[in-house]
mmCIF file of C-alpha atoms and ligand atoms in Angstrom:
data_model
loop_
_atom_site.group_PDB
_atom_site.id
_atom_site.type_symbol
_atom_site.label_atom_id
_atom_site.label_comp_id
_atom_site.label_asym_id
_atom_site.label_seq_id
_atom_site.Cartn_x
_atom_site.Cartn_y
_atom_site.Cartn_z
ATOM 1 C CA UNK A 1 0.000 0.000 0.000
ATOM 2 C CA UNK A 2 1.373 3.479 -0.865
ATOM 3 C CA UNK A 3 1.989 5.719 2.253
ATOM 4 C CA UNK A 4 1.056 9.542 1.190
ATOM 5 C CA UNK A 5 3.696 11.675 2.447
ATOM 6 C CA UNK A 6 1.360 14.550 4.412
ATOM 7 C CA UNK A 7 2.875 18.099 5.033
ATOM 8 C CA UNK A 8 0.246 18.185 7.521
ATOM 9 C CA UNK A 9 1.344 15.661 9.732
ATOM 10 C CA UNK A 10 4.925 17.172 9.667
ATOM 11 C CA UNK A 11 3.741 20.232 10.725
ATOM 12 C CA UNK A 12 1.926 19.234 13.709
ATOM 13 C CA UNK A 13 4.600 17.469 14.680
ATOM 14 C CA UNK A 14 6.683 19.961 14.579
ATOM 15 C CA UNK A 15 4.440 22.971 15.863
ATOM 16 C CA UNK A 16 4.052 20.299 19.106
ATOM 17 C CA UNK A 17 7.802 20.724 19.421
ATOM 18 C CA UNK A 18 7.831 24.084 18.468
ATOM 19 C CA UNK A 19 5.208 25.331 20.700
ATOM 20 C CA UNK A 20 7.430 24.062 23.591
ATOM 21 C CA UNK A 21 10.998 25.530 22.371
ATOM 22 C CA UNK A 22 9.130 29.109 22.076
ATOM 23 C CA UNK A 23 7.528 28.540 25.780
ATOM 24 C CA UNK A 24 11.321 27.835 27.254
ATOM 25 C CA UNK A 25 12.764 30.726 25.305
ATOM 26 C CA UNK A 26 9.930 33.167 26.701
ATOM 27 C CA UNK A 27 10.892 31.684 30.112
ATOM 28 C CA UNK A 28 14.044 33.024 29.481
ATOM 29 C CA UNK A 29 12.562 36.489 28.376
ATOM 30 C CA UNK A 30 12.767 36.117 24.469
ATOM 31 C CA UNK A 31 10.014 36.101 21.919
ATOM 32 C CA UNK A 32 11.252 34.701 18.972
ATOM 33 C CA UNK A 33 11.008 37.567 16.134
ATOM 34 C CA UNK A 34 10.483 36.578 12.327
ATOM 35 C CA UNK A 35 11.443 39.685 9.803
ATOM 36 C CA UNK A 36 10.041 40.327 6.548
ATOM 37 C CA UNK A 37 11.441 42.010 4.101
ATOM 38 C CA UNK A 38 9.185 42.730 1.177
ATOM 39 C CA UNK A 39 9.258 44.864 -1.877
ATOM 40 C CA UNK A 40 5.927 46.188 -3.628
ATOM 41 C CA UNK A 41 3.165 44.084 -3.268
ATOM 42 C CA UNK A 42 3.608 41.121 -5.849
ATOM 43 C CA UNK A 43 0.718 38.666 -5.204
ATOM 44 C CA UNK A 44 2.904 35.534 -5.206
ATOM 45 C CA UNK A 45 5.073 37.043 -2.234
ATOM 46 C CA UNK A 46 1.719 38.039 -0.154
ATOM 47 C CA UNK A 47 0.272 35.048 -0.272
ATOM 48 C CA UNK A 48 3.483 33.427 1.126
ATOM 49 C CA UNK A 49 3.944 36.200 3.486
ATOM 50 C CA UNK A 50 0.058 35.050 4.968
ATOM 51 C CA UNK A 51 1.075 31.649 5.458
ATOM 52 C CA UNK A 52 4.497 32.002 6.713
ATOM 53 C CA UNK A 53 2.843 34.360 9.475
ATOM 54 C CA UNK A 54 -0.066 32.365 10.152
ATOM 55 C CA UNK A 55 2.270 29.443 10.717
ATOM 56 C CA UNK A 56 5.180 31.410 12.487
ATOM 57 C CA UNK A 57 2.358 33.038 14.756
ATOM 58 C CA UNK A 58 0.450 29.709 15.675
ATOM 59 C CA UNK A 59 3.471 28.449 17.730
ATOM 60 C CA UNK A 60 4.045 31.894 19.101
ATOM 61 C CA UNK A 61 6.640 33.747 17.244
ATOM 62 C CA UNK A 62 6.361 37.497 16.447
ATOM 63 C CA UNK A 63 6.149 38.340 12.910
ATOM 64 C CA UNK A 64 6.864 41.961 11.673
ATOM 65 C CA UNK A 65 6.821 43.259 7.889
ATOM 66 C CA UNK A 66 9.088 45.198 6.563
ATOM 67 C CA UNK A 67 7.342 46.769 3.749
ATOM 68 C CA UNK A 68 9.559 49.133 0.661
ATOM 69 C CA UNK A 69 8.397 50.389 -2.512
ATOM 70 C CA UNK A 70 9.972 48.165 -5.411
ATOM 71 C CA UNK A 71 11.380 51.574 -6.766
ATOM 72 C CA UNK A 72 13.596 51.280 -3.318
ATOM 73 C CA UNK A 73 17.662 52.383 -4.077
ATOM 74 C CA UNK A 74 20.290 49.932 -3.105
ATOM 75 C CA UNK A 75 22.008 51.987 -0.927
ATOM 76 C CA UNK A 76 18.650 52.509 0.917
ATOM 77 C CA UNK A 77 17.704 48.634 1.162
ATOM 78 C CA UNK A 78 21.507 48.184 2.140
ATOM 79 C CA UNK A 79 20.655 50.580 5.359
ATOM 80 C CA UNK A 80 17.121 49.272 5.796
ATOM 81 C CA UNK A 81 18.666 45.363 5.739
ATOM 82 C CA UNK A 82 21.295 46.927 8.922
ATOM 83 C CA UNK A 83 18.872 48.552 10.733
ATOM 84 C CA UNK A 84 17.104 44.864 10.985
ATOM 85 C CA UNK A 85 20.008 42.687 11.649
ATOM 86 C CA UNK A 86 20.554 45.224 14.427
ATOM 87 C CA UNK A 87 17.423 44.770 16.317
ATOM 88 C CA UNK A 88 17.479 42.579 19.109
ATOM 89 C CA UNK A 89 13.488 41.879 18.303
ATOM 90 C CA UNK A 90 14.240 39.924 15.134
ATOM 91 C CA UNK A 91 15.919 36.520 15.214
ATOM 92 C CA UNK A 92 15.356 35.647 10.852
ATOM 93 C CA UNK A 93 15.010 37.423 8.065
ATOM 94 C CA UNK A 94 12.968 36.376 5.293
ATOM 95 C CA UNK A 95 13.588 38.099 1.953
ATOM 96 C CA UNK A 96 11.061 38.302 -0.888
ATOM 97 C CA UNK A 97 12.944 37.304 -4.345
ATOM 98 C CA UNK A 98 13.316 37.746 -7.108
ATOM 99 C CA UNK A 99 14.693 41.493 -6.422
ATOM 100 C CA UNK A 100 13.508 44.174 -8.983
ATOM 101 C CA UNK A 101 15.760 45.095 -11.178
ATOM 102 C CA UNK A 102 17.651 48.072 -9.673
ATOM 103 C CA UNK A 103 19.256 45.962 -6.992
ATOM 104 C CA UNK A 104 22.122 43.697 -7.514
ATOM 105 C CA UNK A 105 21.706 40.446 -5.217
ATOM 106 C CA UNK A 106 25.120 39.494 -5.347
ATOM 107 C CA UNK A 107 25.519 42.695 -3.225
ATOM 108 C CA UNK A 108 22.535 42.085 -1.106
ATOM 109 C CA UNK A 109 22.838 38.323 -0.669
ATOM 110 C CA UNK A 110 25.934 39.385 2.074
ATOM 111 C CA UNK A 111 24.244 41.925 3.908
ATOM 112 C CA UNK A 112 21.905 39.990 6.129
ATOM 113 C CA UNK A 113 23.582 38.941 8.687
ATOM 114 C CA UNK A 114 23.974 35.312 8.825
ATOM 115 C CA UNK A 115 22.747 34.701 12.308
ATOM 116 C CA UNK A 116 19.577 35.992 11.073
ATOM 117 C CA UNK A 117 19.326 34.219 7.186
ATOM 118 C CA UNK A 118 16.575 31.835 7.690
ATOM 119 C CA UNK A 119 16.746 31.027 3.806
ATOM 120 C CA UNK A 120 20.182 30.964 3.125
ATOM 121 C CA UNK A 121 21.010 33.625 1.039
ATOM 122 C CA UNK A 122 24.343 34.665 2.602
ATOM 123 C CA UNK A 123 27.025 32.769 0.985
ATOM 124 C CA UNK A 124 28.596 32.178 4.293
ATOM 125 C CA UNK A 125 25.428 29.692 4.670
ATOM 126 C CA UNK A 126 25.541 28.543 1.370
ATOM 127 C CA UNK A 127 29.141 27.586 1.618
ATOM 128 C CA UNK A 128 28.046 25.710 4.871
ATOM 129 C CA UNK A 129 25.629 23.563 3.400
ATOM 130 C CA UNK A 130 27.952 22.705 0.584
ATOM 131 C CA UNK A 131 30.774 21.963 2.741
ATOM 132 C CA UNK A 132 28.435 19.803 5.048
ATOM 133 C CA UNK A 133 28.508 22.159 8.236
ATOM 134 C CA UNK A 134 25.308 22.360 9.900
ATOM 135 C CA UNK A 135 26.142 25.588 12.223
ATOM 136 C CA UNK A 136 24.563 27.539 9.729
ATOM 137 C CA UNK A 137 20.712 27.620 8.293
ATOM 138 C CA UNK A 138 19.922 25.703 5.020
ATOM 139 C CA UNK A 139 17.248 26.721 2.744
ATOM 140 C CA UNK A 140 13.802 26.673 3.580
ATOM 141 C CA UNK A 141 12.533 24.118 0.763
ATOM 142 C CA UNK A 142 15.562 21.199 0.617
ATOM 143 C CA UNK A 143 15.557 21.452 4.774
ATOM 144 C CA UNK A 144 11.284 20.458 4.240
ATOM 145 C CA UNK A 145 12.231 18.010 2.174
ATOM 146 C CA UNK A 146 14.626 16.236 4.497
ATOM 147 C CA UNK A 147 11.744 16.938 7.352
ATOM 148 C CA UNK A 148 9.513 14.815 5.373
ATOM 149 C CA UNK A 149 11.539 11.848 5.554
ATOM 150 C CA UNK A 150 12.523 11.864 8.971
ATOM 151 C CA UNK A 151 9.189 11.733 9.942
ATOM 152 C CA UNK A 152 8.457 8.896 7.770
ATOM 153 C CA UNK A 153 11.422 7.346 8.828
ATOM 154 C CA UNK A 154 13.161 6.896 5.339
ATOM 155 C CA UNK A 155 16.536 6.992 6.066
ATOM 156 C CA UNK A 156 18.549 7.983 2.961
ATOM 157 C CA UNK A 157 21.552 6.141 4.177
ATOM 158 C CA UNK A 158 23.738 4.033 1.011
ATOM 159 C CA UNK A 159 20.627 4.789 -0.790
ATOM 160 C CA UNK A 160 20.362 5.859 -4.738
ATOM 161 C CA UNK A 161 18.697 9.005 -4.624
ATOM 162 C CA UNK A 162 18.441 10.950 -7.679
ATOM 163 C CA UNK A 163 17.506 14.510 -8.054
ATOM 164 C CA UNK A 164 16.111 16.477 -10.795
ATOM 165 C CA UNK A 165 16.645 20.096 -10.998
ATOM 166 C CA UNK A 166 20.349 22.204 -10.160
ATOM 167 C CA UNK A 167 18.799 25.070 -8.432
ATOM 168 C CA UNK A 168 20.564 27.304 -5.539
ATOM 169 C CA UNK A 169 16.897 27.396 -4.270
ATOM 170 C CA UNK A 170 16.082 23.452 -4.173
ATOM 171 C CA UNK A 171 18.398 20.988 -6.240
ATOM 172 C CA UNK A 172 21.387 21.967 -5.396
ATOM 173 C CA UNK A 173 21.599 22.304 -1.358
ATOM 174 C CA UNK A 174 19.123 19.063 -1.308
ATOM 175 C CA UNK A 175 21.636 17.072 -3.196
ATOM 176 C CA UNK A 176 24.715 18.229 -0.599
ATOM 177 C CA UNK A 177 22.277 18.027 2.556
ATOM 178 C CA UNK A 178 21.070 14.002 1.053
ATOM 179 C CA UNK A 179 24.731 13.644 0.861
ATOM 180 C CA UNK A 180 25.416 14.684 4.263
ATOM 181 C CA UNK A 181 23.230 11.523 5.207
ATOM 182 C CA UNK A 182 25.189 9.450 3.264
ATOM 183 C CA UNK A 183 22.912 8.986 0.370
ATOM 184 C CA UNK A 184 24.296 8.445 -3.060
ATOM 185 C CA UNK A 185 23.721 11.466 -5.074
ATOM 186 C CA UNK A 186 22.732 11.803 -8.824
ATOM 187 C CA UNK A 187 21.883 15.430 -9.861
ATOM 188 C CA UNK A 188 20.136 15.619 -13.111
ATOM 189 C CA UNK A 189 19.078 18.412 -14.952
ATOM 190 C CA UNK A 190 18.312 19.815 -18.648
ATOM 191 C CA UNK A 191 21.588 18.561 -20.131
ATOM 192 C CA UNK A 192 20.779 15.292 -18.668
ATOM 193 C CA UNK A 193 21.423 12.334 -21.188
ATOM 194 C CA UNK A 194 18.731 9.256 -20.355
ATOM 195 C CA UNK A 195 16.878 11.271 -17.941
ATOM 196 C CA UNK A 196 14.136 8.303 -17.454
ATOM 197 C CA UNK A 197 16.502 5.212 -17.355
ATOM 198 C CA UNK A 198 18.808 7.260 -14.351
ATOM 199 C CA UNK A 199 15.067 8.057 -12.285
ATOM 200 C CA UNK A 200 14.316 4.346 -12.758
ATOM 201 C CA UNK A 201 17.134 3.293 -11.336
ATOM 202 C CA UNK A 202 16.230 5.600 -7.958
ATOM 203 C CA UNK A 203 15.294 4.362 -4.610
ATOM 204 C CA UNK A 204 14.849 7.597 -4.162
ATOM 205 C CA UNK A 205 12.931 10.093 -6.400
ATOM 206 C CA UNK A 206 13.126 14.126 -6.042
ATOM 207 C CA UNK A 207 11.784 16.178 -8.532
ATOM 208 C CA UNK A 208 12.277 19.938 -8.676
ATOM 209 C CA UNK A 209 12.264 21.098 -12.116
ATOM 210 C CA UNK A 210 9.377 22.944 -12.369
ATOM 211 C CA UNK A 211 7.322 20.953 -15.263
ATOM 212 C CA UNK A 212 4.046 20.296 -14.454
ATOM 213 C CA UNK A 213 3.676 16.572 -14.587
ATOM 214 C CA UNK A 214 7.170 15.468 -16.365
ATOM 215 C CA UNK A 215 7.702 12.368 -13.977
ATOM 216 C CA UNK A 216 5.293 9.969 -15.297
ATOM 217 C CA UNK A 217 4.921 6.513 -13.947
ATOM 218 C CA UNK A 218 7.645 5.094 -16.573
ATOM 219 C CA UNK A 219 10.319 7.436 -14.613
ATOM 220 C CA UNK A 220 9.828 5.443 -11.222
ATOM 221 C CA UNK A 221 11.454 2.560 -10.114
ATOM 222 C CA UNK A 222 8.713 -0.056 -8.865
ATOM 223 C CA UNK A 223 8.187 0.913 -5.057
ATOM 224 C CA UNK A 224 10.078 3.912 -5.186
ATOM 225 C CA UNK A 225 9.979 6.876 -2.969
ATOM 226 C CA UNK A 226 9.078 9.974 -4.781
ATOM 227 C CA UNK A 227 9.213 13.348 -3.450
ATOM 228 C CA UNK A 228 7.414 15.881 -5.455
ATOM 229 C CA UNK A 229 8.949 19.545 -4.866
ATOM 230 C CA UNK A 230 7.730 21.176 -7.900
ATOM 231 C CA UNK A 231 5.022 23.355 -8.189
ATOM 232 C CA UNK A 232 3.121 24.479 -11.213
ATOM 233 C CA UNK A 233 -0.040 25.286 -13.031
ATOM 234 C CA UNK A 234 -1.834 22.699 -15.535
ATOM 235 C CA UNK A 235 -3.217 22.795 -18.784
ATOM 236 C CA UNK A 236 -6.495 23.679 -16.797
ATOM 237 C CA UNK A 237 -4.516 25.977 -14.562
ATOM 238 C CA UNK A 238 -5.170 23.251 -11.428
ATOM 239 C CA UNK A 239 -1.859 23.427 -8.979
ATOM 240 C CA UNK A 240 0.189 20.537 -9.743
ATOM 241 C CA UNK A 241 4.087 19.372 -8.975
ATOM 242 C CA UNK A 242 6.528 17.855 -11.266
ATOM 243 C CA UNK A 243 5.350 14.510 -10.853
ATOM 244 C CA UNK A 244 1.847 12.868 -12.760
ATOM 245 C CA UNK A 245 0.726 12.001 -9.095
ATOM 246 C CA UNK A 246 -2.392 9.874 -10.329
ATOM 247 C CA UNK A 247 -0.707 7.569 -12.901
ATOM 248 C CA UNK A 248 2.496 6.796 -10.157
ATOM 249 C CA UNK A 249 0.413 6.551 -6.432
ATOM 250 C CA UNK A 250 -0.219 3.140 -7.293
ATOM 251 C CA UNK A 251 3.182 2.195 -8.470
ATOM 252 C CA UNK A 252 5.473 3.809 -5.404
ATOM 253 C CA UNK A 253 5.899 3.219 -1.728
ATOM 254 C CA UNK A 254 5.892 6.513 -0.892
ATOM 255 C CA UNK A 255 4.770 9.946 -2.246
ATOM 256 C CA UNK A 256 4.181 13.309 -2.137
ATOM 257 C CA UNK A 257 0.956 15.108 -2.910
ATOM 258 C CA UNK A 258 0.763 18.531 -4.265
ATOM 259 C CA UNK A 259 -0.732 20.694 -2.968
ATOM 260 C CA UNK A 260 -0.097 19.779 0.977
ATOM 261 C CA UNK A 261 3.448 18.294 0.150
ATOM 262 C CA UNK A 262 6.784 19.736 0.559
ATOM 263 C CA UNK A 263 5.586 22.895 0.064
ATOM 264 C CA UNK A 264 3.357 23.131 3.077
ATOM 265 C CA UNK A 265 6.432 22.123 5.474
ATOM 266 C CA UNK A 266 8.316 25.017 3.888
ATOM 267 C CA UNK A 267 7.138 27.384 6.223
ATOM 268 C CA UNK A 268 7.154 25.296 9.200
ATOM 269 C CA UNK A 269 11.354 24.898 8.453
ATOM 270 C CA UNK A 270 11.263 29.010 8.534
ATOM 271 C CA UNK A 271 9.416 29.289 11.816
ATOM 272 C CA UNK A 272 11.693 26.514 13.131
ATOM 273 C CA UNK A 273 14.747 28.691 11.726
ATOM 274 C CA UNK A 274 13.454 31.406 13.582
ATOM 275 C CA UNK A 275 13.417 29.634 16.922
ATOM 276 C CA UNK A 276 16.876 28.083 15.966
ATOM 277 C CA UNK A 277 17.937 31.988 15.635
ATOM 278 C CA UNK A 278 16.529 32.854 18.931
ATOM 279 C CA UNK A 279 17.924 29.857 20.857
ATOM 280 C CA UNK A 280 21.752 30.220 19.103
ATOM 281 C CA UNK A 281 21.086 34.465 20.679
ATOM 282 C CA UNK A 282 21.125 32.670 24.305
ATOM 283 C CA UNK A 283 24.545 31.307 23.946
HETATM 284 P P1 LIG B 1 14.537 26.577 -11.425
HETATM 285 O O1 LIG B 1 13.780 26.862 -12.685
HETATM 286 O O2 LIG B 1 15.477 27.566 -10.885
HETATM 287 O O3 LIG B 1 15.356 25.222 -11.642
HETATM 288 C C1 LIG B 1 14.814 24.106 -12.282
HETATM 289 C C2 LIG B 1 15.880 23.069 -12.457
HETATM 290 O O4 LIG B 1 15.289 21.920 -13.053
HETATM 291 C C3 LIG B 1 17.019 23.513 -13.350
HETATM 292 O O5 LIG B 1 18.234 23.206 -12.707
HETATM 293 C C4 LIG B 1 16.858 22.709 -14.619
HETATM 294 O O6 LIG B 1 18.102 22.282 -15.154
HETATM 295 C C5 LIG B 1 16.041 21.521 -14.172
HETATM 296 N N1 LIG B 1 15.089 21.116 -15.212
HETATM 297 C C6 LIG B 1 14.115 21.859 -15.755
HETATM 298 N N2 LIG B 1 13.457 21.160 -16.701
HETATM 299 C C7 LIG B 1 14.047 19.959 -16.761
HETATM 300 C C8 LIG B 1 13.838 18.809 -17.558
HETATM 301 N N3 LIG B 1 12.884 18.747 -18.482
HETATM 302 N N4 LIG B 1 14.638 17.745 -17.337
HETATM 303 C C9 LIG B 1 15.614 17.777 -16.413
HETATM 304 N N5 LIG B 1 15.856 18.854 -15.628
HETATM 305 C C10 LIG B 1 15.084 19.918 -15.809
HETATM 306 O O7 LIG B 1 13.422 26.177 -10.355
HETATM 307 P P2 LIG B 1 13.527 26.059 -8.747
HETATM 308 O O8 LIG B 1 13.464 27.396 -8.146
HETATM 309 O O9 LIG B 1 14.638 25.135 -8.378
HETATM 310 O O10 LIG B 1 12.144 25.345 -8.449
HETATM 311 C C11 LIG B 1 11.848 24.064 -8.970
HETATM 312 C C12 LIG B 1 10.401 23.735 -8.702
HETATM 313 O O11 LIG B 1 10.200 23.714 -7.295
HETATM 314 C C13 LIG B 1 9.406 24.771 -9.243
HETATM 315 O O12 LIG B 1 8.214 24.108 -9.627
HETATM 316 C C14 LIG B 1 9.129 25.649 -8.059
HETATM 317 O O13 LIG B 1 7.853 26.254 -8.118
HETATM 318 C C15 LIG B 1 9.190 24.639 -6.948
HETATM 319 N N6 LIG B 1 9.541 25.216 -5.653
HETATM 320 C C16 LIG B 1 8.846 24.767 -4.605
HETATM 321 C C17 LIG B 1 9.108 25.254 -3.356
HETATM 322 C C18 LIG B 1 8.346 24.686 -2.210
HETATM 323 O O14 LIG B 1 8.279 25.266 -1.153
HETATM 324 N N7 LIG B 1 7.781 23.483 -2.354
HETATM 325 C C19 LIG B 1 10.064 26.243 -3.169
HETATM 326 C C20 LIG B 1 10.833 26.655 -4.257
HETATM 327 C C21 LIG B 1 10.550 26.130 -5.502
#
């Protein structure tokens, strides 16, 4: 029988555990502070910017927006970015990309401070996932994935795992964070020669390309594990992920759905950054 992977049970699992780090850190006299940074008022960002706070909020972290024109100068989003990673109030900083088109991220990327980069955009961080050195805070979407299967106990351990997609974002930090857990890595992506035959031959399936419905049931192995990261639109403009859920459920072990995947866990991993952020401010 195929397990469904739930983002929902992930995230009350970890807003039980959650609920009690932010209770000890208040005993201590901090409330956890998420900060976010957000440029005009793109729809895509608000609606994440909802969620993240209704999440971040339900296990009792303070959420404050930081709210710019797009038409914001560098130099002034440089100064805006240091007043923030000074304040004591704020333990993560969430950053709305992509940036418009007057400011350079390579410059911005290394402002926040990386105590406070929830989502890995300092390359400090970066270089800290890639060199397998967990001090520092992974990105949001890879970190939900691995979430996901510790819960369902999948250990990735001397397992093939291959992943589809070469993203900073999601591919790329997944692949060194599976590695990490001694998984054997295979990164595929649009240059990929026999894309199918290398997915059938995973234990382990992780898509994140971003085609809606690419990974059909002749890409997975016979009671694989597929995790599903993408999301994207349908012909009929329904929300669907990378993988043609319906014609593999019956084929895999385990999978996730999308919507209420890996992308619901996503902002669970930010609120637990935040509390991370807080905690590593007692020491
Ligand atoms: P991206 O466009 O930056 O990268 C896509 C990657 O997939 C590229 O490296 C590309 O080489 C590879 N790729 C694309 N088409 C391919 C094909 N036909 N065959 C093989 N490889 C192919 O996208 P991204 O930012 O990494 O996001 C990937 C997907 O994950 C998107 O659907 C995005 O919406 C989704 N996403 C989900 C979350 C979440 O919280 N669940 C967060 C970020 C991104």
């Amino acid at each position: 029988m195929t397990v469904i992977m739930k983002g929902s049970e992930v995230i009350n699992a970890m807003k039980e555990k959650m609920i009690i780090e932010v209770g000890e850190l208040k005993n201590k006299g901090v409330i956890p502070g998420l900060g976010i940074i957000r440029l005009g008022v793109k729809p895509p960002d608000l609606a994440y910017e909802k969620g993240a706070i209704k999440r971040a909020e339900s296990v009792g972290i303070n959420c404050k927006v930081f709210e710019y024109p797009e038409t914001i100068a560098q130099a002034e989003l440089i100064h805006e970015i240091s007043k923030i990673n000074a304040d004591k109030a704020i333990h993560g900083i969430l950053l709305f990309r992509p940036l418009p088109k007057q400011i350079d991220e390579r410059i911005i990327k290394h402002i926040i401070s990386p105590e406070k980069d929830i989502d890995c955009l300092n390359p400090i961080n970066v270089a800290k996932v890639f060199s397998g050195d967990e001090s520092g805070f992974a990105p949001c979407t890879p970190t939900a994935v691995m979430e996901l299967l510790e819960y369902y106990k999948i250990s990735v351990e001397g397992k093939k795992v291959v992943v589809i997609g070469r993203s900073l974002v999601v591919g790329k930090p997944l692949a060194m964070m599976l590695l990490k857990k001694n998984a054997t890595v295979t990164i595929c992506h649009t240059r990929t020669r026999n894309l199918k035959e290398l997915c059938r031959e995973a234990e382990i399936l992780i898509a994140a390309a971003g085609k809606a419905k690419m990974i059909t049931a002749d890409f997975i192995s016979q009671g694989g594990i597929v995790i599903d990261v993408g999301i994207n639109m349908d012909q009929v403009g329904k929300l669907c992920g990378d993988v043609d859920y319906e014609g593999a459920v019956n084929n895999v072990s385990y999978i996730t759905p999308v919507p209420g995947g890996v992308g619901t866990v996503t902002s669970s991993v930010l609120a637990k950054h935040v509390i991370r952020g807080a905690s590593a401010g007692l020491l």
